CSV table of C-alpha atoms and ligand atoms in Angstrom, one decimal:
chain,number,residue,atom,x,y,z
N,1,UNK,CA,210.5,-0.7,34.3
N,2,UNK,CA,207.4,0.3,32.3
N,3,UNK,CA,207.7,0.7,28.5
N,4,UNK,CA,205.0,1.8,26.1
N,5,UNK,CA,205.0,-0.2,22.9
N,6,UNK,CA,203.1,0.1,19.7
N,7,UNK,CA,201.2,-3.0,18.6
N,8,UNK,CA,202.7,-3.9,15.2
N,9,UNK,CA,200.1,-6.5,14.3
N,10,UNK,CA,197.9,-9.3,15.3
N,11,UNK,CA,199.8,-12.3,16.8
N,12,UNK,CA,202.7,-10.2,18.1
N,13,UNK,CA,203.7,-10.3,21.8
N,14,UNK,CA,202.4,-6.7,22.1
N,15,UNK,CA,199.0,-7.7,20.6
N,16,UNK,CA,198.8,-10.6,23.1
N,17,UNK,CA,199.6,-8.1,25.9
N,18,UNK,CA,196.9,-5.7,24.5
N,19,UNK,CA,194.1,-8.3,24.4
N,20,UNK,CA,195.1,-10.0,27.7
N,21,UNK,CA,194.9,-6.8,29.8
N,22,UNK,CA,191.1,-6.6,30.2
N,23,UNK,CA,191.1,-10.2,31.6
N,24,UNK,CA,193.6,-9.0,34.2
N,25,UNK,CA,192.1,-5.6,35.0
N,26,UNK,CA,188.5,-6.9,35.2
N,27,UNK,CA,189.3,-10.2,37.0
N,28,UNK,CA,186.6,-10.8,39.6
N,29,UNK,CA,184.3,-8.1,38.2
N,30,UNK,CA,180.9,-9.9,37.8
N,31,UNK,CA,179.4,-7.0,35.9
N,32,UNK,CA,182.1,-7.1,33.2
N,33,UNK,CA,181.2,-9.1,30.0
N,34,UNK,CA,184.3,-11.1,28.9
N,35,UNK,CA,182.7,-11.3,25.4
N,36,UNK,CA,183.2,-7.6,25.1
N,37,UNK,CA,186.8,-8.3,24.1
N,38,UNK,CA,185.3,-8.8,20.6
N,39,UNK,CA,185.4,-5.0,20.3
N,40,UNK,CA,189.2,-5.1,20.2
N,41,UNK,CA,189.2,-8.0,17.8
N,42,UNK,CA,186.9,-6.1,15.5
N,43,UNK,CA,189.1,-3.1,15.6
N,44,UNK,CA,192.2,-5.1,14.7
N,45,UNK,CA,190.3,-6.7,11.8
N,46,UNK,CA,189.6,-3.2,10.3
N,47,UNK,CA,191.9,-1.2,8.1
N,48,UNK,CA,195.1,-1.2,10.2
N,49,UNK,CA,196.4,2.0,8.6
N,50,UNK,CA,193.6,3.9,10.4
N,51,UNK,CA,194.4,2.5,13.8
N,52,UNK,CA,197.5,2.6,16.0
N,53,UNK,CA,197.4,0.7,19.3
N,54,UNK,CA,199.7,1.1,22.3
N,55,UNK,CA,200.3,-1.1,25.3
N,56,UNK,CA,202.3,-0.4,28.4
N,57,UNK,CA,204.1,-3.3,29.8
N,58,UNK,CA,205.8,-3.6,33.2
N,59,UNK,CA,208.1,-6.6,33.8
N,60,UNK,CA,206.5,-8.4,30.9
N,61,UNK,CA,202.9,-7.9,32.1
N,62,UNK,CA,200.4,-5.4,30.5
N,63,UNK,CA,199.3,-2.5,32.8
N,64,UNK,CA,197.6,-0.1,30.4
N,65,UNK,CA,196.5,0.2,26.8
N,66,UNK,CA,194.6,2.4,24.3
N,67,UNK,CA,194.3,2.8,20.6
N,68,UNK,CA,194.1,5.8,18.3
N,69,UNK,CA,191.9,5.9,15.2
N,70,UNK,CA,192.0,8.3,12.3
N,71,UNK,CA,188.3,8.8,11.6
N,72,UNK,CA,188.5,11.2,8.6
N,73,UNK,CA,187.4,14.8,8.2
N,74,UNK,CA,190.0,16.0,10.8
N,75,UNK,CA,188.5,13.7,13.5
N,76,UNK,CA,190.6,11.4,15.6
N,77,UNK,CA,189.3,9.1,18.3
N,78,UNK,CA,190.8,7.2,21.1
N,79,UNK,CA,189.3,4.0,22.4
N,80,UNK,CA,189.9,0.5,23.9
N,81,UNK,CA,191.3,2.2,26.9
N,82,UNK,CA,192.2,0.0,29.8
N,83,UNK,CA,194.3,0.5,32.9
N,84,UNK,CA,195.1,-1.4,36.1
N,85,UNK,CA,193.9,0.2,39.3
N,86,UNK,CA,196.6,2.3,40.8
N,87,UNK,CA,198.5,2.7,37.5
N,88,UNK,CA,196.6,5.8,36.4
N,89,UNK,CA,199.9,7.6,35.5
N,90,UNK,CA,200.8,4.9,33.0
N,91,UNK,CA,197.2,5.0,31.6
N,92,UNK,CA,197.6,8.7,31.1
N,93,UNK,CA,200.9,8.2,29.3
N,94,UNK,CA,199.3,5.7,27.0
N,95,UNK,CA,196.5,8.1,26.2
N,96,UNK,CA,199.1,10.8,25.5
N,97,UNK,CA,200.9,8.4,23.0
N,98,UNK,CA,197.6,8.1,21.2
N,99,UNK,CA,197.1,11.9,21.1
N,100,UNK,CA,200.7,12.4,19.8
N,101,UNK,CA,200.0,9.8,17.1
N,102,UNK,CA,196.8,11.6,16.1
N,103,UNK,CA,198.6,15.0,16.1
N,104,UNK,CA,201.2,13.5,13.7
N,105,UNK,CA,198.3,12.5,11.5
N,106,UNK,CA,197.0,16.1,11.4
N,107,UNK,CA,193.7,15.6,13.1
N,108,UNK,CA,192.0,18.7,14.5
N,109,UNK,CA,189.8,17.2,17.1
N,110,UNK,CA,190.0,14.1,19.3
N,111,UNK,CA,187.0,12.3,20.7
N,112,UNK,CA,187.1,9.6,23.3
N,113,UNK,CA,186.3,6.9,24.0
N,114,UNK,CA,185.3,5.7,20.6
N,115,UNK,CA,186.7,2.6,18.9
N,116,UNK,CA,183.9,2.1,16.3
N,117,UNK,CA,180.5,3.6,15.5
N,118,UNK,CA,178.7,1.7,18.2
N,119,UNK,CA,181.3,1.4,20.9
N,120,UNK,CA,181.3,4.9,22.2
N,121,UNK,CA,181.4,6.6,25.6
N,122,UNK,CA,183.0,6.2,28.9
N,123,UNK,CA,180.8,4.8,31.7
N,124,UNK,CA,180.4,7.4,34.4
N,125,UNK,CA,177.4,6.1,36.4
N,126,UNK,CA,175.2,3.1,37.1
N,127,UNK,CA,178.3,1.1,38.2
N,128,UNK,CA,176.0,-1.5,39.9
N,129,UNK,CA,174.6,-2.5,36.5
N,130,UNK,CA,176.0,-5.1,34.1
N,131,UNK,CA,177.7,-4.3,30.8
N,132,UNK,CA,175.5,-5.1,27.9
N,133,UNK,CA,176.0,-5.9,24.2
N,134,UNK,CA,178.2,-3.4,22.4
N,135,UNK,CA,178.6,-1.0,25.3
N,136,UNK,CA,181.6,0.0,27.3
N,137,UNK,CA,182.1,-0.8,31.0
N,138,UNK,CA,184.5,1.3,33.0
N,139,UNK,CA,185.5,1.6,36.7
N,140,UNK,CA,185.0,5.1,38.1
N,141,UNK,CA,188.8,5.9,38.0
N,142,UNK,CA,188.9,5.8,34.2
N,143,UNK,CA,187.3,9.2,34.1
N,144,UNK,CA,190.0,10.6,36.4
N,145,UNK,CA,192.7,9.2,34.1
N,146,UNK,CA,191.1,10.7,31.0
N,147,UNK,CA,190.7,14.1,32.7
N,148,UNK,CA,194.3,14.0,33.8
N,149,UNK,CA,195.3,13.3,30.1
N,150,UNK,CA,193.7,16.6,29.1
N,151,UNK,CA,190.3,15.3,27.9
N,152,UNK,CA,187.1,17.1,29.0
N,153,UNK,CA,183.5,15.9,29.1
N,154,UNK,CA,181.5,17.4,26.1
N,155,UNK,CA,178.4,15.2,26.2
N,156,UNK,CA,176.5,13.2,28.8
N,157,UNK,CA,174.3,10.3,28.0
N,158,UNK,CA,172.0,8.0,29.9
N,159,UNK,CA,170.7,4.5,29.1
N,160,UNK,CA,167.1,4.1,30.3
N,161,UNK,CA,166.6,0.7,32.0
N,162,UNK,CA,163.3,-1.2,31.7
N,163,UNK,CA,162.6,-4.3,33.9
N,164,UNK,CA,160.0,-7.0,33.9
N,165,UNK,CA,159.2,-6.0,37.5
N,166,UNK,CA,158.4,-2.4,36.5
N,167,UNK,CA,156.7,-3.1,33.2
N,168,UNK,CA,153.4,-1.4,33.2
N,169,UNK,CA,150.3,-3.6,33.0
N,170,UNK,CA,148.5,-1.2,30.8
N,171,UNK,CA,147.3,-1.9,27.3
N,172,UNK,CA,148.8,0.3,24.7
N,173,UNK,CA,146.7,1.9,21.9
N,174,UNK,CA,146.8,0.4,18.5
N,175,UNK,CA,149.1,1.9,15.9
N,176,UNK,CA,147.9,5.1,14.1
N,177,UNK,CA,145.7,4.5,11.0
N,178,UNK,CA,147.7,3.5,7.9
N,179,UNK,CA,150.6,2.3,10.0
N,180,UNK,CA,151.7,-1.3,10.1
N,181,UNK,CA,153.9,-2.5,12.9
N,182,UNK,CA,155.8,-5.7,12.0
N,183,UNK,CA,158.9,-7.7,12.9
N,184,UNK,CA,161.8,-7.6,10.4
N,185,UNK,CA,161.4,-10.3,7.7
N,186,UNK,CA,164.4,-12.7,7.9
N,187,UNK,CA,163.6,-14.1,4.4
N,188,UNK,CA,164.2,-10.7,2.8
N,189,UNK,CA,167.1,-9.6,4.9
N,190,UNK,CA,169.0,-7.8,2.2
N,191,UNK,CA,166.1,-5.6,1.3
N,192,UNK,CA,165.2,-5.1,5.0
N,193,UNK,CA,168.8,-4.0,5.8
N,194,UNK,CA,168.8,-1.6,2.9
N,195,UNK,CA,165.5,-0.1,4.0
N,196,UNK,CA,166.6,0.2,7.6
N,197,UNK,CA,169.9,1.7,6.6
N,198,UNK,CA,168.1,4.3,4.5
N,199,UNK,CA,165.8,5.1,7.4
N,200,UNK,CA,168.7,5.4,9.8
N,201,UNK,CA,170.5,7.7,7.5
N,202,UNK,CA,167.5,10.0,7.5
N,203,UNK,CA,166.8,9.8,11.2
N,204,UNK,CA,170.4,10.2,12.4
N,205,UNK,CA,171.7,12.5,9.7
N,206,UNK,CA,175.0,13.8,10.7
N,207,UNK,CA,175.7,11.1,13.3
N,208,UNK,CA,179.5,10.7,13.1
N,209,UNK,CA,181.1,7.5,11.9
N,210,UNK,CA,178.2,5.8,10.2
N,211,UNK,CA,179.5,5.8,6.6
N,212,UNK,CA,178.4,3.0,4.3
N,213,UNK,CA,181.6,0.9,4.8
N,214,UNK,CA,181.0,1.0,8.6
N,215,UNK,CA,177.4,0.2,8.2
N,216,UNK,CA,178.1,-2.9,6.1
N,217,UNK,CA,180.6,-4.1,8.8
N,218,UNK,CA,178.1,-3.4,11.5
N,219,UNK,CA,175.4,-5.4,9.8
N,220,UNK,CA,177.8,-8.4,9.4
N,221,UNK,CA,178.7,-8.0,13.1
N,222,UNK,CA,175.1,-7.9,14.3
N,223,UNK,CA,173.5,-10.6,12.1
N,224,UNK,CA,174.6,-13.6,14.2
N,225,UNK,CA,172.8,-12.1,17.2
N,226,UNK,CA,169.5,-11.2,15.3
N,227,UNK,CA,166.2,-12.3,16.7
N,228,UNK,CA,163.8,-11.0,14.0
N,229,UNK,CA,160.9,-10.7,16.5
N,230,UNK,CA,163.0,-8.1,18.4
N,231,UNK,CA,163.5,-5.8,15.4
N,232,UNK,CA,160.3,-3.8,14.9
N,233,UNK,CA,159.5,-1.8,11.7
N,234,UNK,CA,156.7,0.8,11.4
N,235,UNK,CA,155.6,1.0,7.8
N,236,UNK,CA,153.4,3.4,5.9
N,237,UNK,CA,152.3,2.5,2.3
N,238,UNK,CA,155.1,-0.1,2.1
N,239,UNK,CA,157.8,2.3,3.2
N,240,UNK,CA,159.7,2.0,6.6
N,241,UNK,CA,159.0,5.2,8.6
N,242,UNK,CA,160.2,4.0,12.0
N,243,UNK,CA,162.3,1.3,13.4
N,244,UNK,CA,163.2,-0.1,16.8
N,245,UNK,CA,166.3,-2.3,16.9
N,246,UNK,CA,166.7,-4.6,19.9
N,247,UNK,CA,169.0,-7.5,20.3
N,248,UNK,CA,169.4,-10.3,22.9
N,249,UNK,CA,172.4,-9.4,25.1
N,250,UNK,CA,174.7,-11.8,23.4
N,251,UNK,CA,177.5,-10.7,25.8
N,252,UNK,CA,175.6,-12.0,28.8
N,253,UNK,CA,177.2,-15.1,30.3
N,254,UNK,CA,175.0,-18.2,30.6
N,255,UNK,CA,171.2,-18.0,30.0
N,256,UNK,CA,170.4,-14.7,28.2
N,257,UNK,CA,167.5,-12.9,29.8
N,258,UNK,CA,168.7,-9.4,29.1
N,259,UNK,CA,168.3,-7.4,25.9
N,260,UNK,CA,169.6,-4.1,24.6
N,261,UNK,CA,168.0,-1.6,22.3
N,262,UNK,CA,170.5,-0.4,19.8
N,263,UNK,CA,168.4,2.4,18.3
N,264,UNK,CA,164.9,3.8,17.9
N,265,UNK,CA,163.8,6.4,15.5
N,266,UNK,CA,161.0,7.7,13.3
N,267,UNK,CA,161.4,9.7,10.2
N,268,UNK,CA,161.4,13.5,10.5
N,269,UNK,CA,157.7,14.5,10.2
N,270,UNK,CA,156.4,11.3,11.7
N,271,UNK,CA,157.2,12.2,15.4
N,272,UNK,CA,154.5,12.5,18.0
N,273,UNK,CA,151.9,10.3,16.2
N,274,UNK,CA,152.2,7.3,18.4
N,275,UNK,CA,154.7,5.3,16.3
N,276,UNK,CA,157.3,5.1,19.1
N,277,UNK,CA,154.7,3.9,21.5
N,278,UNK,CA,153.3,1.4,19.0
N,279,UNK,CA,156.8,-0.1,18.2
N,280,UNK,CA,157.8,-0.1,21.9
N,281,UNK,CA,154.5,-1.9,22.9
N,282,UNK,CA,155.2,-4.6,20.3
N,283,UNK,CA,158.7,-5.0,21.5
N,284,UNK,CA,157.8,-5.1,25.2
N,285,UNK,CA,155.2,-7.8,24.5
N,286,UNK,CA,157.7,-9.9,22.6
N,287,UNK,CA,160.3,-9.5,25.4
N,288,UNK,CA,157.8,-10.3,28.2
N,289,UNK,CA,156.5,-13.4,26.2
N,290,UNK,CA,160.1,-14.6,25.6
N,291,UNK,CA,161.0,-14.4,29.3
N,292,UNK,CA,163.4,-11.4,29.3
N,293,UNK,CA,163.9,-9.8,32.7
N,294,UNK,CA,165.3,-6.5,31.5
N,295,UNK,CA,166.1,-4.4,28.5
N,296,UNK,CA,168.7,-1.5,28.5
N,297,UNK,CA,167.7,1.3,26.1
N,298,UNK,CA,170.2,2.8,23.8
N,299,UNK,CA,172.0,5.6,25.5
N,300,UNK,CA,170.7,9.1,24.6
N,301,UNK,CA,171.9,12.6,25.3
N,302,UNK,CA,170.7,13.7,28.7
N,303,UNK,CA,168.9,16.6,27.0
N,304,UNK,CA,167.2,14.4,24.4
N,305,UNK,CA,163.8,14.3,26.1
N,306,UNK,CA,161.7,12.4,23.5
N,307,UNK,CA,163.2,8.9,23.9
N,308,UNK,CA,163.5,9.2,27.7
N,309,UNK,CA,159.8,10.3,27.9
N,310,UNK,CA,158.9,7.4,25.6
N,311,UNK,CA,160.9,4.9,27.7
N,312,UNK,CA,159.1,6.1,30.9
N,313,UNK,CA,155.8,5.0,29.4
N,314,UNK,CA,157.4,1.5,29.7
N,315,UNK,CA,158.4,1.9,33.3
N,316,UNK,CA,162.0,2.9,32.6
N,317,UNK,CA,164.3,4.5,35.1
N,318,UNK,CA,167.7,6.1,34.4
N,319,UNK,CA,170.3,3.3,34.2
N,320,UNK,CA,173.9,3.5,33.3
N,321,UNK,CA,175.4,6.8,32.4
N,322,UNK,CA,178.1,7.6,29.8
N,323,UNK,CA,180.2,10.6,28.8
N,324,UNK,CA,181.9,11.5,25.6
N,325,UNK,CA,185.2,13.4,26.0
N,326,UNK,CA,187.2,15.6,23.7
N,327,UNK,CA,190.6,17.3,23.6
N,328,UNK,CA,192.5,19.2,21.1
N,329,UNK,CA,195.6,17.6,19.6
K,401,COA,C1,162.3,9.1,20.2
K,401,COA,C2,161.2,8.9,19.1
K,401,COA,C3,161.5,7.6,18.4
K,401,COA,C4,159.8,9.0,19.7
K,401,COA,O1,158.9,8.5,18.7
K,401,COA,P1,157.5,9.1,18.5
K,401,COA,O2,156.8,8.3,17.5
K,401,COA,O3,157.6,10.6,18.2
K,401,COA,O4,156.8,8.9,20.0
K,401,COA,P2,155.3,8.8,20.3
K,401,COA,O5,154.5,9.7,19.3
K,401,COA,O6,154.9,7.4,20.3
K,401,COA,O7,155.2,9.4,21.7
K,401,COA,C5,154.9,8.7,22.9
K,401,COA,C6,155.1,9.5,24.1
K,401,COA,O8,156.5,9.8,24.3
K,401,COA,C7,156.6,11.1,24.8
K,401,COA,N1,157.3,12.0,23.9
K,401,COA,C8,157.5,11.7,22.5
K,401,COA,N2,158.2,12.7,22.0
K,401,COA,C9,158.4,13.7,22.9
K,401,COA,C10,159.0,14.9,23.0
K,401,COA,N3,159.6,15.5,21.9
K,401,COA,N4,159.1,15.6,24.2
K,401,COA,C11,158.5,15.1,25.3
K,401,COA,N5,157.9,13.9,25.3
K,401,COA,C12,157.8,13.2,24.1
K,401,COA,C13,155.2,11.6,25.1
K,401,COA,O9,154.8,11.2,26.4
K,401,COA,C14,154.4,10.9,24.0
K,401,COA,O10,153.1,10.8,24.3
K,401,COA,P3,152.1,12.0,23.8
K,401,COA,O11,152.5,12.4,22.4
K,401,COA,O12,150.7,11.3,23.9
K,401,COA,O13,152.4,13.1,24.8
K,401,COA,C15,161.4,10.1,18.1
K,401,COA,O14,161.3,11.3,18.8
K,401,COA,C16,162.7,10.1,17.3
K,401,COA,O15,162.8,9.4,16.3
K,401,COA,N6,163.7,10.9,17.7
K,401,COA,C17,165.0,11.0,17.0
K,401,COA,C18,165.8,9.7,17.1
K,401,COA,C19,166.4,9.6,18.5
K,401,COA,O16,166.8,10.5,19.2
K,401,COA,N7,166.4,8.3,19.0
K,401,COA,C20,167.0,7.9,20.3
K,401,COA,C21,168.4,7.6,20.2
K,401,COA,S1,168.7,6.2,19.2
């Protein structure tokens, strides 16, 4: 018999079932990154009053799971979805438990999948490509289960993929006059983080979820993976006007030769002056010198032309595809 159980806390049998499920569901999938289970650990570390996790258990073994998050301002999200193949009906029931919980919390809109500000989106394409740092990785049937649970796709994203083999052998122009392109300075991390946080706030104004508290946690989470050479800052008169955040793919098993770009942006008013090209050229040279074989770009909305056009200058092709879904409570 299948029962759907709330996870009361870390260390309970339900929590063990919740965190074990990906290892069962993804066993034998070489594209899955076992280290991605840190996303669930991270969620359980957060304010537990904002999260409610459910796991479906059959004969003592987990078969499906999901968690509901109350994100504030009437928004609820559902993430950490996992389901065994062939058990879509149980997966759907677990998603509906999450929706019922969010309804009881009075949310007006539900987004999925989203378990934290970085781990967003359901993979809907590029299934032959590996999961990379802080991304989701889903088998194709997950979309069917989410649609059956009443969610609909509201946004489609694509992650450009750049490889060593396709890297162009052209020399990029120097940065525009007055602009310095430099790596982040690890000896002044606090000031650098503050400047980049400020820049991000201006570039991605209105991006959901990135409140100060989340940002501080994100920084703490990313710092262990930082290679300062791979975080590029564009500066004008001592002020950061652009940034390109790239990290080694710390989720890759064994020798790390993949990287992932977490974000790229220039301040409003600074677009189309060659800053993106200059920051990208710096990064590409660093990655090629350090022996990286590929870098996955941050996923961008399919209709967001600028970053995709910029990535094409570096030989990018469309890589993995993701979707954001919504439903009303
Ligand atoms: C993406 C972004 C960083 C590009 O930076 P940029 O400094 O404006 O880019 P560049 O001036 O170096 O442009 C390089 C090339 O990219 C292409 N490109 C840049 N912006 C473009 C646009 N709006 N439309 C079409 N092509 C564009 C062009 O080929 C351009 O060369 P050209 O100007 O000689 O034609 C910038 O548009 C931005 O900050 N966007 C908002 C943030 C964002 O969406 N980031 C991605 C998700 S994290």
